[in-house]
Amino acid sequence: MTEQVLEHELVLARRMSRLGTETAFEVLAKAKALERQGKNIIHLEIGEPDFDTPPNIVEAAVDALHKGWTHYGPSAGQPELRQTIAEYVSRTRGVSVAPEEVVVVPGGKPIMFFAMLALIDEGDEVIYPNPGFPIYESMINYVGGTAVPIPLREDRDFAMDVDEMAALITDRTKLIILNSPQNPTGGILPRADVEKTAKVIGNRNIMVLSDEIYQRLQFEGEPFSIMSIPGMKERTILLDGFSKTYAMTGWRMGYGVMRADLAAHITRLMTNSNSCTASFTQIAGIEALRGDQSAVDKMRGEFERRSRAFVDGLNKIKGFSARMPKGAFYVFANCTGTGWESKRLADALLDEAGVAALSGTSFGKHGEGFLRFSVANSMENLMEALRRIDAWTKKNL
Ligand SMILES: Cc1ncc(COP(=O)(O)O)c(C=O)c1O
């Protein structure tokens, strides 16, 4: 690219300096650049299923295009999809949800952004998991809130310590973010801890953003949503979507479930930003939720099998140790035994071993000492990645 000489300085709004990022996309770009130079890279950095969207969903979208679902639709989503989501969430979370409580948006991410724009004033405190999905912290800071991290620890299998969380609540706490199964750790919040969290919140007017995007990818036990606890529904914004469950990351479709008055405000944010989510994808979303679910079960089984094999392999490599995740498709490996800082180690593995992974610090300061490997890659590639990491450690440690 030729460098452009510009006459005028770019003067950004101050808030832009508070915006964070999702490093996965940067590492992916770097890995792709290395590939263009002829290097062979195994991609374990990006958080998306390596499976194709199930064919019944693709067919439904093609059919919808032919039938003319190519126009603007209502900002909150197509009524039939909102109805289908309401039924699906009522069934899977054991709580009665009405279509007016559903807002369809382009991916799960916009629900984080919109919820914070709608609820967080300057100085309001938001408790969020750390290590955690980096967009939480980015959005809290961007809207002027105060980000209050709750550390997730390996010795608790990365489940939040509810007593520790309770100690972080103040009069300024406006929102608590939960995420189970969790990115990047693969940890879950067991039912007893979810119930304890609701107890700790008690009668306070604190909202909960419950990010359940990996809900269908929990390996054991029944996922349990805080929304289903009596009294919590009106204080919960449930985030879910199609990206991970149905391997539809590039379709950009997710949703939030929340009290109807808040849903109306989130809908106003949709009108102001996107107008609506693409219409034909929403018709396919109805098929995703109502049609054959066997592809989801197959993916979950495969992610569990690969996670186990990858964890077993890593535990045999000098300097690394890992616990079996309880859901999602990430292995969050302890690399303190290497004596290397996480970021430096991730860079070295990419440059010298051809394995792209993410530093735990991409997910917040409490991620130091860890690397996140996505197992959304073939078993063959995962085994080759282990061979490369092993060879690298033998040479460098
Ligand atoms: C915890 C978590 N929530 C939400 C999302 C966003 O999903 P989407 O691609 O649907 O915006 C991700 C994606 O990686 C995630 O890991």
mmCIF file with all atom_site columns, N, CA and C in Angstrom, residues 134-188:
data_model
loop_
_atom_site.group_PDB
_atom_site.id
_atom_site.type_symbol
_atom_site.label_atom_id
_atom_site.label_alt_id
_atom_site.label_comp_id
_atom_site.label_asym_id
_atom_site.label_entity_id
_atom_site.label_seq_id
_atom_site.pdbx_PDB_ins_code
_atom_site.Cartn_x
_atom_site.Cartn_y
_atom_site.Cartn_z
_atom_site.occupancy
_atom_site.B_iso_or_equiv
_atom_site.pdbx_formal_charge
_atom_site.auth_seq_id
_atom_site.auth_comp_id
_atom_site.auth_asym_id
_atom_site.auth_atom_id
_atom_site.pdbx_PDB_model_num
ATOM 1   N N  . PRO A 1 134 ? -13.087 -9.992  25.380 1.00 0.00 ? 134 PRO A N  1
ATOM 2   C CA . PRO A 1 134 ? -12.491 -8.653  25.521 1.00 0.00 ? 134 PRO A CA 1
ATOM 3   C C  . PRO A 1 134 ? -13.433 -7.491  25.224 1.00 0.00 ? 134 PRO A C  1
ATOM 4   N N  . ILE A 1 135 ? -14.502 -7.780  24.527 1.00 0.00 ? 135 ILE A N  1
ATOM 5   C CA . ILE A 1 135 ? -15.417 -6.706  24.159 1.00 0.00 ? 135 ILE A CA 1
ATOM 6   C C  . ILE A 1 135 ? -16.184 -6.166  25.377 1.00 0.00 ? 135 ILE A C  1
ATOM 7   N N  . TYR A 1 136 ? -16.337 -6.989  26.423 1.00 0.00 ? 136 TYR A N  1
ATOM 8   C CA . TYR A 1 136 ? -17.026 -6.465  27.621 1.00 0.00 ? 136 TYR A CA 1
ATOM 9   C C  . TYR A 1 136 ? -16.268 -5.241  28.139 1.00 0.00 ? 136 TYR A C  1
ATOM 10  N N  . GLU A 1 137 ? -14.973 -5.445  28.406 1.00 0.00 ? 137 GLU A N  1
ATOM 11  C CA . GLU A 1 137 ? -14.174 -4.363  28.997 1.00 0.00 ? 137 GLU A CA 1
ATOM 12  C C  . GLU A 1 137 ? -14.105 -3.167  28.050 1.00 0.00 ? 137 GLU A C  1
ATOM 13  N N  . SER A 1 138 ? -13.934 -3.466  26.768 1.00 0.00 ? 138 SER A N  1
ATOM 14  C CA . SER A 1 138 ? -13.856 -2.413  25.763 1.00 0.00 ? 138 SER A CA 1
ATOM 15  C C  . SER A 1 138 ? -15.122 -1.541  25.765 1.00 0.00 ? 138 SER A C  1
ATOM 16  N N  . MET A 1 139 ? -16.266 -2.195  25.784 1.00 0.00 ? 139 MET A N  1
ATOM 17  C CA . MET A 1 139 ? -17.536 -1.463  25.738 1.00 0.00 ? 139 MET A CA 1
ATOM 18  C C  . MET A 1 139 ? -17.808 -0.689  27.027 1.00 0.00 ? 139 MET A C  1
ATOM 19  N N  . ILE A 1 140 ? -17.462 -1.309  28.166 1.00 0.00 ? 140 ILE A N  1
ATOM 20  C CA . ILE A 1 140 ? -17.667 -0.613  29.451 1.00 0.00 ? 140 ILE A CA 1
ATOM 21  C C  . ILE A 1 140 ? -16.878 0.696   29.417 1.00 0.00 ? 140 ILE A C  1
ATOM 22  N N  . ASN A 1 141 ? -15.601 0.598   29.032 1.00 0.00 ? 141 ASN A N  1
ATOM 23  C CA . ASN A 1 141 ? -14.753 1.798   29.001 1.00 0.00 ? 141 ASN A CA 1
ATOM 24  C C  . ASN A 1 141 ? -15.256 2.800   27.968 1.00 0.00 ? 141 ASN A C  1
ATOM 25  N N  . TYR A 1 142 ? -15.678 2.303   26.840 1.00 0.00 ? 142 TYR A N  1
ATOM 26  C CA . TYR A 1 142 ? -16.111 3.186   25.753 1.00 0.00 ? 142 TYR A CA 1
ATOM 27  C C  . TYR A 1 142 ? -17.302 4.058   26.165 1.00 0.00 ? 142 TYR A C  1
ATOM 28  N N  . VAL A 1 143 ? -18.245 3.450   26.870 1.00 0.00 ? 143 VAL A N  1
ATOM 29  C CA . VAL A 1 143 ? -19.427 4.229   27.259 1.00 0.00 ? 143 VAL A CA 1
ATOM 30  C C  . VAL A 1 143 ? -19.180 5.047   28.539 1.00 0.00 ? 143 VAL A C  1
ATOM 31  N N  . GLY A 1 144 ? -17.963 4.963   29.084 1.00 0.00 ? 144 GLY A N  1
ATOM 32  C CA . GLY A 1 144 ? -17.638 5.801   30.246 1.00 0.00 ? 144 GLY A CA 1
ATOM 33  C C  . GLY A 1 144 ? -17.914 5.132   31.582 1.00 0.00 ? 144 GLY A C  1
ATOM 34  N N  . GLY A 1 145 ? -18.218 3.843   31.551 1.00 0.00 ? 145 GLY A N  1
ATOM 35  C CA . GLY A 1 145 ? -18.446 3.124   32.802 1.00 0.00 ? 145 GLY A CA 1
ATOM 36  C C  . GLY A 1 145 ? -17.123 2.775   33.467 1.00 0.00 ? 145 GLY A C  1
ATOM 37  N N  . THR A 1 146 ? -17.219 2.237   34.674 1.00 0.00 ? 146 THR A N  1
ATOM 38  C CA . THR A 1 146 ? -16.008 1.778   35.368 1.00 0.00 ? 146 THR A CA 1
ATOM 39  C C  . THR A 1 146 ? -15.996 0.260   35.331 1.00 0.00 ? 146 THR A C  1
ATOM 40  N N  . ALA A 1 147 ? -14.925 -0.281  34.733 1.00 0.00 ? 147 ALA A N  1
ATOM 41  C CA . ALA A 1 147 ? -14.831 -1.731  34.571 1.00 0.00 ? 147 ALA A CA 1
ATOM 42  C C  . ALA A 1 147 ? -14.262 -2.355  35.838 1.00 0.00 ? 147 ALA A C  1
ATOM 43  N N  . VAL A 1 148 ? -15.015 -3.243  36.456 1.00 0.00 ? 148 VAL A N  1
ATOM 44  C CA . VAL A 1 148 ? -14.597 -3.891  37.703 1.00 0.00 ? 148 VAL A CA 1
ATOM 45  C C  . VAL A 1 148 ? -14.400 -5.383  37.417 1.00 0.00 ? 148 VAL A C  1
ATOM 46  N N  . PRO A 1 149 ? -13.143 -5.820  37.282 1.00 0.00 ? 149 PRO A N  1
ATOM 47  C CA . PRO A 1 149 ? -12.926 -7.220  36.907 1.00 0.00 ? 149 PRO A CA 1
ATOM 48  C C  . PRO A 1 149 ? -13.134 -8.190  38.065 1.00 0.00 ? 149 PRO A C  1
ATOM 49  N N  . ILE A 1 150 ? -13.754 -9.320  37.765 1.00 0.00 ? 150 ILE A N  1
ATOM 50  C CA . ILE A 1 150 ? -13.790 -10.401 38.737 1.00 0.00 ? 150 ILE A CA 1
ATOM 51  C C  . ILE A 1 150 ? -12.867 -11.505 38.195 1.00 0.00 ? 150 ILE A C  1
ATOM 52  N N  . PRO A 1 151 ? -11.759 -11.767 38.898 1.00 0.00 ? 151 PRO A N  1
ATOM 53  C CA . PRO A 1 151 ? -10.798 -12.737 38.354 1.00 0.00 ? 151 PRO A CA 1
ATOM 54  C C  . PRO A 1 151 ? -11.363 -14.164 38.327 1.00 0.00 ? 151 PRO A C  1
ATOM 55  N N  . LEU A 1 152 ? -11.096 -14.872 37.258 1.00 0.00 ? 152 LEU A N  1
ATOM 56  C CA . LEU A 1 152 ? -11.473 -16.292 37.182 1.00 0.00 ? 152 LEU A CA 1
ATOM 57  C C  . LEU A 1 152 ? -10.192 -17.095 37.359 1.00 0.00 ? 152 LEU A C  1
ATOM 58  N N  . ARG A 1 153 ? -10.256 -18.087 38.249 1.00 0.00 ? 153 ARG A N  1
ATOM 59  C CA . ARG A 1 153 ? -9.021  -18.796 38.590 1.00 0.00 ? 153 ARG A CA 1
ATOM 60  C C  . ARG A 1 153 ? -9.070  -20.262 38.193 1.00 0.00 ? 153 ARG A C  1
ATOM 61  N N  . GLU A 1 154 ? -7.886  -20.717 37.795 1.00 0.00 ? 154 GLU A N  1
ATOM 62  C CA . GLU A 1 154 ? -7.774  -22.103 37.326 1.00 0.00 ? 154 GLU A CA 1
ATOM 63  C C  . GLU A 1 154 ? -8.140  -23.105 38.425 1.00 0.00 ? 154 GLU A C  1
ATOM 64  N N  . ASP A 1 155 ? -7.759  -22.804 39.676 1.00 0.00 ? 155 ASP A N  1
ATOM 65  C CA . ASP A 1 155 ? -8.017  -23.794 40.734 1.00 0.00 ? 155 ASP A CA 1
ATOM 66  C C  . ASP A 1 155 ? -9.512  -23.941 41.048 1.00 0.00 ? 155 ASP A C  1
ATOM 67  N N  . ARG A 1 156 ? -10.333 -23.054 40.504 1.00 0.00 ? 156 ARG A N  1
ATOM 68  C CA . ARG A 1 156 ? -11.793 -23.222 40.631 1.00 0.00 ? 156 ARG A CA 1
ATOM 69  C C  . ARG A 1 156 ? -12.378 -23.683 39.309 1.00 0.00 ? 156 ARG A C  1
ATOM 70  N N  . ASP A 1 157 ? -11.542 -24.226 38.453 1.00 0.00 ? 157 ASP A N  1
ATOM 71  C CA . ASP A 1 157 ? -11.957 -24.590 37.089 1.00 0.00 ? 157 ASP A CA 1
ATOM 72  C C  . ASP A 1 157 ? -12.554 -23.376 36.377 1.00 0.00 ? 157 ASP A C  1
ATOM 73  N N  . PHE A 1 158 ? -12.058 -22.210 36.717 1.00 0.00 ? 158 PHE A N  1
ATOM 74  C CA . PHE A 1 158 ? -12.451 -20.939 36.093 1.00 0.00 ? 158 PHE A CA 1
ATOM 75  C C  . PHE A 1 158 ? -13.914 -20.560 36.339 1.00 0.00 ? 158 PHE A C  1
ATOM 76  N N  . ALA A 1 159 ? -14.510 -21.132 37.385 1.00 0.00 ? 159 ALA A N  1
ATOM 77  C CA . ALA A 1 159 ? -15.853 -20.672 37.769 1.00 0.00 ? 159 ALA A CA 1
ATOM 78  C C  . ALA A 1 159 ? -15.665 -19.456 38.674 1.00 0.00 ? 159 ALA A C  1
ATOM 79  N N  . MET A 1 160 ? -16.498 -18.438 38.477 1.00 0.00 ? 160 MET A N  1
ATOM 80  C CA . MET A 1 160 ? -16.400 -17.230 39.288 1.00 0.00 ? 160 MET A CA 1
ATOM 81  C C  . MET A 1 160 ? -16.598 -17.572 40.774 1.00 0.00 ? 160 MET A C  1
ATOM 82  N N  . ASP A 1 161 ? -15.810 -16.926 41.640 1.00 0.00 ? 161 ASP A N  1
ATOM 83  C CA . ASP A 1 161 ? -16.011 -17.076 43.075 1.00 0.00 ? 161 ASP A CA 1
ATOM 84  C C  . ASP A 1 161 ? -17.088 -16.056 43.485 1.00 0.00 ? 161 ASP A C  1
ATOM 85  N N  . VAL A 1 162 ? -18.258 -16.552 43.817 1.00 0.00 ? 162 VAL A N  1
ATOM 86  C CA . VAL A 1 162 ? -19.394 -15.651 44.055 1.00 0.00 ? 162 VAL A CA 1
ATOM 87  C C  . VAL A 1 162 ? -19.160 -14.763 45.288 1.00 0.00 ? 162 VAL A C  1
ATOM 88  N N  . ASP A 1 163 ? -18.472 -15.291 46.294 1.00 0.00 ? 163 ASP A N  1
ATOM 89  C CA . ASP A 1 163 ? -18.187 -14.461 47.475 1.00 0.00 ? 163 ASP A CA 1
ATOM 90  C C  . ASP A 1 163 ? -17.289 -13.279 47.100 1.00 0.00 ? 163 ASP A C  1
ATOM 91  N N  . GLU A 1 164 ? -16.323 -13.566 46.234 1.00 0.00 ? 164 GLU A N  1
ATOM 92  C CA . GLU A 1 164 ? -15.422 -12.504 45.778 1.00 0.00 ? 164 GLU A CA 1
ATOM 93  C C  . GLU A 1 164 ? -16.211 -11.469 44.969 1.00 0.00 ? 164 GLU A C  1
ATOM 94  N N  . MET A 1 165 ? -17.137 -11.954 44.167 1.00 0.00 ? 165 MET A N  1
ATOM 95  C CA . MET A 1 165 ? -17.977 -11.048 43.378 1.00 0.00 ? 165 MET A CA 1
ATOM 96  C C  . MET A 1 165 ? -18.832 -10.175 44.311 1.00 0.00 ? 165 MET A C  1
ATOM 97  N N  . ALA A 1 166 ? -19.366 -10.804 45.350 1.00 0.00 ? 166 ALA A N  1
ATOM 98  C CA . ALA A 1 166 ? -20.229 -10.078 46.295 1.00 0.00 ? 166 ALA A CA 1
ATOM 99  C C  . ALA A 1 166 ? -19.472 -8.894  46.903 1.00 0.00 ? 166 ALA A C  1
ATOM 100 N N  . ALA A 1 167 ? -18.178 -9.112  47.172 1.00 0.00 ? 167 ALA A N  1
ATOM 101 C CA . ALA A 1 167 ? -17.368 -8.057  47.795 1.00 0.00 ? 167 ALA A CA 1
ATOM 102 C C  . ALA A 1 167 ? -17.117 -6.895  46.833 1.00 0.00 ? 167 ALA A C  1
ATOM 103 N N  . LEU A 1 168 ? -17.332 -7.110  45.549 1.00 0.00 ? 168 LEU A N  1
ATOM 104 C CA . LEU A 1 168 ? -17.093 -6.043  44.562 1.00 0.00 ? 168 LEU A CA 1
ATOM 105 C C  . LEU A 1 168 ? -18.326 -5.165  44.324 1.00 0.00 ? 168 LEU A C  1
ATOM 106 N N  . ILE A 1 169 ? -19.476 -5.626  44.811 1.00 0.00 ? 169 ILE A N  1
ATOM 107 C CA . ILE A 1 169 ? -20.707 -4.855  44.588 1.00 0.00 ? 169 ILE A CA 1
ATOM 108 C C  . ILE A 1 169 ? -20.701 -3.587  45.461 1.00 0.00 ? 169 ILE A C  1
ATOM 109 N N  . THR A 1 170 ? -21.024 -2.466  44.831 1.00 0.00 ? 170 THR A N  1
ATOM 110 C CA . THR A 1 170 ? -21.143 -1.202  45.579 1.00 0.00 ? 170 THR A CA 1
ATOM 111 C C  . THR A 1 170 ? -22.475 -0.539  45.200 1.00 0.00 ? 170 THR A C  1
ATOM 112 N N  . ASP A 1 171 ? -22.694 0.650   45.723 1.00 0.00 ? 171 ASP A N  1
ATOM 113 C CA . ASP A 1 171 ? -23.915 1.385   45.370 1.00 0.00 ? 171 ASP A CA 1
ATOM 114 C C  . ASP A 1 171 ? -23.914 1.794   43.906 1.00 0.00 ? 171 ASP A C  1
ATOM 115 N N  . ARG A 1 172 ? -22.729 1.807   43.288 1.00 0.00 ? 172 ARG A N  1
ATOM 116 C CA . ARG A 1 172 ? -22.631 2.227   41.888 1.00 0.00 ? 172 ARG A CA 1
ATOM 117 C C  . ARG A 1 172 ? -22.710 1.065   40.919 1.00 0.00 ? 172 ARG A C  1
ATOM 118 N N  . THR A 1 173 ? -22.780 -0.158  41.439 1.00 0.00 ? 173 THR A N  1
ATOM 119 C CA . THR A 1 173 ? -22.849 -1.310  40.531 1.00 0.00 ? 173 THR A CA 1
ATOM 120 C C  . THR A 1 173 ? -24.175 -1.284  39.770 1.00 0.00 ? 173 THR A C  1
ATOM 121 N N  . LYS A 1 174 ? -24.071 -1.272  38.449 1.00 0.00 ? 174 LYS A N  1
ATOM 122 C CA . LYS A 1 174 ? -25.282 -1.179  37.645 1.00 0.00 ? 174 LYS A CA 1
ATOM 123 C C  . LYS A 1 174 ? -25.528 -2.482  36.886 1.00 0.00 ? 174 LYS A C  1
ATOM 124 N N  . LEU A 1 175 ? -24.414 -3.160  36.583 1.00 0.00 ? 175 LEU A N  1
ATOM 125 C CA . LEU A 1 175 ? -24.531 -4.337  35.717 1.00 0.00 ? 175 LEU A CA 1
ATOM 126 C C  . LEU A 1 175 ? -23.484 -5.367  36.122 1.00 0.00 ? 175 LEU A C  1
ATOM 127 N N  . ILE A 1 176 ? -23.893 -6.646  36.078 1.00 0.00 ? 176 ILE A N  1
ATOM 128 C CA . ILE A 1 176 ? -22.940 -7.750  36.299 1.00 0.00 ? 176 ILE A CA 1
ATOM 129 C C  . ILE A 1 176 ? -23.003 -8.629  35.054 1.00 0.00 ? 176 ILE A C  1
ATOM 130 N N  . ILE A 1 177 ? -21.835 -8.950  34.520 1.00 0.00 ? 177 ILE A N  1
ATOM 131 C CA . ILE A 1 177 ? -21.809 -9.790  33.313 1.00 0.00 ? 177 ILE A CA 1
ATOM 132 C C  . ILE A 1 177 ? -21.436 -11.218 33.693 1.00 0.00 ? 177 ILE A C  1
ATOM 133 N N  . LEU A 1 178 ? -22.269 -12.146 33.279 1.00 0.00 ? 178 LEU A N  1
ATOM 134 C CA . LEU A 1 178 ? -21.978 -13.572 33.469 1.00 0.00 ? 178 LEU A CA 1
ATOM 135 C C  . LEU A 1 178 ? -21.789 -14.190 32.096 1.00 0.00 ? 178 LEU A C  1
ATOM 136 N N  . ASN A 1 179 ? -20.961 -15.222 32.000 1.00 0.00 ? 179 ASN A N  1
ATOM 137 C CA . ASN A 1 179 ? -20.757 -15.894 30.717 1.00 0.00 ? 179 ASN A CA 1
ATOM 138 C C  . ASN A 1 179 ? -20.476 -17.371 31.004 1.00 0.00 ? 179 ASN A C  1
ATOM 139 N N  . SER A 1 180 ? -21.417 -18.217 30.588 1.00 0.00 ? 180 SER A N  1
ATOM 140 C CA . SER A 1 180 ? -21.252 -19.655 30.835 1.00 0.00 ? 180 SER A CA 1
ATOM 141 C C  . SER A 1 180 ? -21.945 -20.442 29.725 1.00 0.00 ? 180 SER A C  1
ATOM 142 N N  . PRO A 1 181 ? -21.242 -21.434 29.133 1.00 0.00 ? 181 PRO A N  1
ATOM 143 C CA . PRO A 1 181 ? -19.817 -21.692 29.175 1.00 0.00 ? 181 PRO A CA 1
ATOM 144 C C  . PRO A 1 181 ? -19.020 -20.457 28.742 1.00 0.00 ? 181 PRO A C  1
ATOM 145 N N  . GLN A 1 182 ? -17.789 -20.408 29.235 1.00 0.00 ? 182 GLN A N  1
ATOM 146 C CA . GLN A 1 182 ? -17.050 -19.156 29.156 1.00 0.00 ? 182 GLN A CA 1
ATOM 147 C C  . GLN A 1 182 ? -15.961 -19.159 28.086 1.00 0.00 ? 182 GLN A C  1
ATOM 148 N N  . ASN A 1 183 ? -15.809 -18.028 27.450 1.00 0.00 ? 183 ASN A N  1
ATOM 149 C CA . ASN A 1 183 ? -14.699 -17.745 26.566 1.00 0.00 ? 183 ASN A CA 1
ATOM 150 C C  . ASN A 1 183 ? -13.789 -16.789 27.343 1.00 0.00 ? 183 ASN A C  1
ATOM 151 N N  . PRO A 1 184 ? -12.531 -17.075 27.534 1.00 0.00 ? 184 PRO A N  1
ATOM 152 C CA . PRO A 1 184 ? -11.687 -18.071 26.872 1.00 0.00 ? 184 PRO A CA 1
ATOM 153 C C  . PRO A 1 184 ? -11.445 -19.362 27.643 1.00 0.00 ? 184 PRO A C  1
ATOM 154 N N  . THR A 1 185 ? -12.014 -19.527 28.851 1.00 0.00 ? 185 THR A N  1
ATOM 155 C CA . THR A 1 185 ? -11.520 -20.608 29.718 1.00 0.00 ? 185 THR A CA 1
ATOM 156 C C  . THR A 1 185 ? -12.232 -21.942 29.515 1.00 0.00 ? 185 THR A C  1
ATOM 157 N N  . GLY A 1 186 ? -13.427 -21.931 28.915 1.00 0.00 ? 186 GLY A N  1
ATOM 158 C CA . GLY A 1 186 ? -14.204 -23.163 28.815 1.00 0.00 ? 186 GLY A CA 1
ATOM 159 C C  . GLY A 1 186 ? -14.848 -23.535 30.144 1.00 0.00 ? 186 GLY A C  1
ATOM 160 N N  . GLY A 1 187 ? -14.749 -22.626 31.126 1.00 0.00 ? 187 GLY A N  1
ATOM 161 C CA . GLY A 1 187 ? -15.367 -22.890 32.430 1.00 0.00 ? 187 GLY A CA 1
ATOM 162 C C  . GLY A 1 187 ? -16.877 -22.671 32.378 1.00 0.00 ? 187 GLY A C  1
ATOM 163 N N  . ILE A 1 188 ? -17.565 -23.187 33.371 1.00 0.00 ? 188 ILE A N  1
ATOM 164 C CA . ILE A 1 188 ? -19.009 -22.925 33.466 1.00 0.00 ? 188 ILE A CA 1
ATOM 165 C C  . ILE A 1 188 ? -19.325 -22.401 34.866 1.00 0.00 ? 188 ILE A C  1
#
